Amino acid sequence: MIYITRRERFNAAHRLYRPDYTDDQNFRLFGKCSYPNWHGHNYDLLVTIKGEVNPETGFLINLSNLSSIIKEKVIDKLDHRNINLDVDFMQGKFASTEMLAISIWEQLEFEVDKLGARLHCVKVQESENNYVEYFG
Amino acid sequence: MIYITRRERFNAAHRLYRPDYTDDQNFRLFGKCSYPNWHGHNYDLLVTIKGEVNPETGFLINLSNLSSIIKEKVIDKLDHRNINLDVDFMQGKFASTEMLAISIWEQLEFEVDKLGARLHCVKVQESENNYVEYFG
Amino acid sequence: MIYITRRERFNAAHRLYRPDYTDDQNFRLFGKCSYPNWHGHNYDLLVTIKGEVNPETGFLINLSNLSSIIKEKVIDKLDHRNINLDVDFMQGKFASTEMLAISIWEQLEFEVDKLGARLHCVKVQESENNYVEYFG
Amino acid sequence: MIYITRRERFNAAHRLYRPDYTDDQNFRLFGKCSYPNWHGHNYDLLVTIKGEVNPETGFLINLSNLSSIIKEKVIDKLDHRNINLDVDFMQGKFASTEMLAISIWEQLEFEVDKLGARLHCVKVQESENNYVEYFG
Amino acid sequence: MIYITRRERFNAAHRLYRPDYTDDQNFRLFGKCSYPNWHGHNYDLLVTIKGEVNPETGFLINLSNLSSIIKEKVIDKLDHRNINLDVDFMQGKFASTEMLAISIWEQLEFEVDKLGARLHCVKVQESENNYVEYFG
Amino acid sequence: MIYITRRERFNAAHRLYRPDYTDDQNFRLFGKCSYPNWHGHNYDLLVTIKGEVNPETGFLINLSNLSSIIKEKVIDKLDHRNINLDVDFMQGKFASTEMLAISIWEQLEFEVDKLGARLHCVKVQESENNYVEYFG
């Protein structure tokens, strides 16, 4: 079993808040992340897949295929977008790093299966000080 | 003459656009950076000052004083904010990295003078692939 | 189950040595790390916790609470200090990265429980070439 | 149980291709990585070992011993070399990052045993966007 | 006057040697960099241009135009290639980082003029420990 | 004229203080950096030299010669040492980053001349947030 990780990046705006709360209530719960006019991040997305090395090629899968799928299913929907307002797979969810990692996993799990590997981990790094990992 | 640089960081949302343009016109001019619902970045701000080493202390100035001024005049106004909507010193300007660097210089120039040093460079790094430097 | 990691930093001095050894004996065992007048590092501390996403907030726990606990229990005791001489929870122990990671785990384990999550990993990075991980 | 990781680096040339394929066939399978005149990378190698802390020393093993073994068995054979042509332990194998990680594991497994620890992971980072991990 | 820098990357193989020298002579002059079967690097290329901010757009020039020119004139010729054998603008030159920086400057100088800015610096980073800067 | 930079690293302990001050006075002037039992850093040292490319070799000077000189004159004296107590060229000086950069310049200036290049800049990075540059 071998594990291979591909990094992709996206820049996006978001806000943490509950729509049923006032701005004051949201600030007490989410701090500066709740400011109403949005803020944003350079997100690093690290997708780890696992499987057996293909003896015909020496690789697990062609990484450019993995990169294409991540771009189509995740990056093109998030990059230069507002996570709360613009992203179909985040509708009705908190725009937290945790929910982002889980939702990106759901976008990718079956696509990675089709490539002949298995999704192992989705890691979303929001800043140099914080990241989230989800293993399904 | 010695040069010392302090890095501070802020996360903010922004959008590049001309208010007198349609979304289509803005997209042709600014690309994805013009998307109407904002996007954002983890910005790195590097402030370089210069002067003579103080023989009483061995340092140019106390860096914690520089850090306090950068926080008060720049970071507190930008961090977790929308550069186009929320920041007093960016009102009526393009929210480009170039204009941000120039405007941060204007915020800091006289404050650094008061500390007994001179502002040398404001560098704003928007992503791992792009940064702007302004020397006054 | 979701995993979230918070990075904090501290700068500290230390020395690897056995008090029952001569300087020569210590040098043969610990090399340059045993030099008697101390040396130091910029340490990166990465604390990973795990648990379920809270459906009321979209996050595992409020990361600023985690950060506060790490600062109080670990960083404030280590930062700008001598690990061998100044740190209560390192008394009578080797000031190795291994012992540091284990001792930081002990400082944090029950505090993380109180926040409603579980401590998963303490990672201490001493330099760009060396790091230690402890999982309890 | 404690885990400690040592990073070493090497610069090498390689090419992905099947000798029974034409250049065209190789390009369709391996893309730019198949170009016939080689390309290269700054590889980061991260070797993680595990075991119990030695109560006589406070460390798992002396990291300089681990570093020496990695240099002798791996780095000296790969650094400034052509992975396809020059490296004894890669003869007859694809010069992929996957095969490199597996082969480096084979070079190190018993050597780490002799040091009194166990090999846990070999991670080979080919670029800022791709890395492979092998756990035996 | 504002300075803006764009980073691009390429992976390439090369070798330092004089064709009129034996392998032994080349090794004495160039060390491991002269090994006959090539080695390689992940190169970082940082291109800095300067000029006035355009009052119609808030930027110096459209960075995607700069990126396109760097890709066409430099990256497409170097990426996954052998600098000594494959690159038209390096023919008959040493494949050193110094010559690479000077030659990339020559590739870009007039192209940047056409964009309405001036080339200020070409920086080529060969490894985390070495980089070259050329200012024309 | 071409500029080439070599990075070297050292780990050292230090303390900022005036010997004629009490601990309280030192704390008011230097903050946590004055704590009496030392703290430390992983220092990055970047040495930039300049000159003409040698037409016989394609490089400015052989970088391994520069690296040897930096190691002999600077790194071997600082690495794993106490800057205040152990380093001959820092005796009687403040152990600030500013004084360190100036003193390293003095150690290297004539040595670089002998290699056939000129020293351009000594940059000392004390942490990810602070660095000092000295140009003579």
Short mmCIF file of C-alpha atoms in Angstrom, two decimals, chain A:
data_model
loop_
_atom_site.label_atom_id
_atom_site.label_comp_id
_atom_site.label_asym_id
_atom_site.label_seq_id
_atom_site.Cartn_x
_atom_site.Cartn_y
_atom_site.Cartn_z
CA MET A 1 0.00 0.00 0.00
CA ILE A 2 1.38 3.39 -1.03
CA TYR A 3 0.04 6.87 -0.20
CA ILE A 4 0.35 9.81 -2.55
CA THR A 5 -0.66 13.39 -1.89
CA ARG A 6 -1.48 16.17 -4.31
CA ARG A 7 -1.62 19.79 -3.22
CA GLU A 8 -3.97 22.29 -4.90
CA ARG A 9 -4.74 25.83 -3.84
CA PHE A 10 -7.69 28.21 -3.90
CA ASN A 11 -8.40 31.72 -2.67
CA ALA A 12 -11.86 32.32 -1.27
CA ALA A 13 -13.95 34.54 0.97
CA HIS A 14 -16.11 33.27 3.78
CA ARG A 15 -17.77 34.13 7.08
CA LEU A 16 -18.67 32.06 10.14
CA TYR A 17 -22.13 32.87 11.45
CA ARG A 18 -25.56 31.51 12.26
CA PRO A 19 -28.30 33.20 10.24
CA ASP A 20 -30.62 33.00 13.27
CA TYR A 21 -28.19 35.04 15.41
CA THR A 22 -27.63 38.77 15.60
CA ASP A 23 -24.21 40.18 14.70
CA ASP A 24 -23.48 40.49 18.44
CA GLN A 25 -24.41 36.89 19.14
CA ASN A 26 -22.34 35.74 16.19
CA PHE A 27 -19.36 37.77 17.38
CA ARG A 28 -19.55 36.17 20.82
CA LEU A 29 -19.59 32.70 19.24
CA PHE A 30 -17.28 33.10 16.25
CA GLY A 31 -15.18 36.18 17.03
CA LYS A 32 -13.61 38.09 14.14
CA CYS A 33 -14.53 35.25 11.77
CA SER A 34 -18.14 36.47 11.96
CA TYR A 35 -17.56 40.01 10.66
CA PRO A 36 -20.46 40.65 8.27
CA ASN A 37 -18.58 41.84 5.17
CA TRP A 38 -16.56 38.62 4.78
CA HIS A 39 -12.85 37.93 4.99
CA GLY A 40 -10.78 35.34 3.13
CA HIS A 41 -7.85 33.00 2.90
CA ASN A 42 -5.33 31.35 0.61
CA TYR A 43 -6.40 27.76 1.22
CA ASP A 44 -4.08 24.82 0.68
CA LEU A 45 -5.90 21.58 -0.13
CA LEU A 46 -3.94 18.32 0.27
CA VAL A 47 -5.65 15.22 -1.08
CA THR A 48 -4.09 11.87 -0.10
CA ILE A 49 -5.04 8.69 -1.94
CA LYS A 50 -3.83 5.13 -1.38
CA GLY A 51 -3.54 1.85 -3.27
CA GLU A 52 -1.09 -0.53 -4.87
CA VAL A 53 1.64 0.53 -7.28
CA ASN A 54 0.68 -0.45 -10.84
CA PRO A 55 3.44 -2.77 -12.12
CA GLU A 56 2.87 -1.56 -15.70
CA THR A 57 3.66 2.08 -14.87
CA GLY A 58 5.44 2.27 -11.54
CA PHE A 59 2.87 4.71 -10.20
CA LEU A 60 -0.33 4.39 -8.19
CA ILE A 61 -2.37 6.43 -10.66
CA ASN A 62 -1.50 9.18 -13.07
CA LEU A 63 -1.38 12.24 -10.80
CA SER A 64 -2.50 14.54 -13.60
CA ASN A 65 -5.82 12.66 -13.62
CA LEU A 66 -6.16 13.24 -9.90
CA SER A 67 -5.29 16.88 -10.34
CA SER A 68 -7.93 17.25 -13.09
CA ILE A 69 -10.64 15.78 -10.90
CA ILE A 70 -9.74 17.95 -7.92
CA LYS A 71 -9.84 20.99 -10.19
CA GLU A 72 -13.19 20.10 -11.73
CA LYS A 73 -15.00 18.99 -8.59
CA VAL A 74 -13.47 21.32 -6.01
CA ILE A 75 -11.10 24.09 -7.10
CA ASP A 76 -13.16 25.50 -9.98
CA LYS A 77 -16.11 25.83 -7.61
CA LEU A 78 -14.18 27.47 -4.77
CA ASP A 79 -11.40 29.53 -6.32
CA HIS A 80 -11.98 33.29 -6.17
CA ARG A 81 -15.46 32.58 -4.82
CA ASN A 82 -17.46 33.20 -1.67
CA ILE A 83 -17.81 29.88 0.16
CA ASN A 84 -21.09 30.87 1.82
CA LEU A 85 -22.77 32.27 -1.28
CA ASP A 86 -21.30 30.72 -4.43
CA VAL A 87 -20.44 27.05 -3.84
CA ASP A 88 -23.10 24.44 -4.64
CA PHE A 89 -21.73 21.76 -2.33
CA MET A 90 -21.55 24.17 0.65
CA GLN A 91 -25.17 25.39 0.46
CA GLY A 92 -26.91 25.29 3.83
CA LYS A 93 -23.71 24.44 5.70
CA PHE A 94 -21.36 26.37 7.97
CA ALA A 95 -18.38 27.64 5.97
CA SER A 96 -15.93 26.32 8.58
CA THR A 97 -12.70 24.54 7.70
CA GLU A 98 -14.15 21.40 9.26
CA MET A 99 -17.27 21.43 7.04
CA LEU A 100 -15.14 22.30 4.02
CA ALA A 101 -12.91 19.26 4.55
CA ILE A 102 -15.89 16.92 4.98
CA SER A 103 -17.66 18.36 1.94
CA ILE A 104 -14.55 18.13 -0.25
CA TRP A 105 -14.24 14.47 0.81
CA GLU A 106 -17.81 13.89 -0.41
CA GLN A 107 -17.00 15.57 -3.73
CA LEU A 108 -13.95 13.38 -4.31
CA GLU A 109 -14.59 9.96 -2.75
CA PHE A 110 -16.28 8.25 -5.71
CA GLU A 111 -14.19 10.08 -8.28
CA VAL A 112 -11.03 8.65 -6.73
CA ASP A 113 -12.60 5.18 -6.78
CA LYS A 114 -13.15 5.53 -10.52
CA LEU A 115 -9.43 6.29 -10.96
CA GLY A 116 -8.58 2.97 -9.33
CA ALA A 117 -7.41 4.25 -5.94
CA ARG A 118 -9.02 5.06 -2.59
CA LEU A 119 -9.35 8.42 -0.92
CA HIS A 120 -7.40 8.44 2.35
CA CYS A 121 -7.35 12.00 3.68
CA VAL A 122 -8.55 15.50 2.84
CA LYS A 123 -6.49 18.18 4.55
CA VAL A 124 -7.51 21.84 4.37
CA GLN A 125 -4.98 24.37 5.60
CA GLU A 126 -6.59 27.75 6.23
CA SER A 127 -3.52 29.57 7.51
CA GLU A 128 -0.02 28.76 8.64
CA ASN A 129 -1.47 28.17 12.13
CA ASN A 130 -4.57 26.05 11.47
CA TYR A 131 -5.49 22.99 9.44
CA VAL A 132 -8.15 20.28 9.44
CA GLU A 133 -7.85 16.63 8.38
CA TYR A 134 -10.73 14.31 7.53
CA PHE A 135 -10.33 10.56 6.92
CA GLY A 136 -13.94 9.67 6.03
#
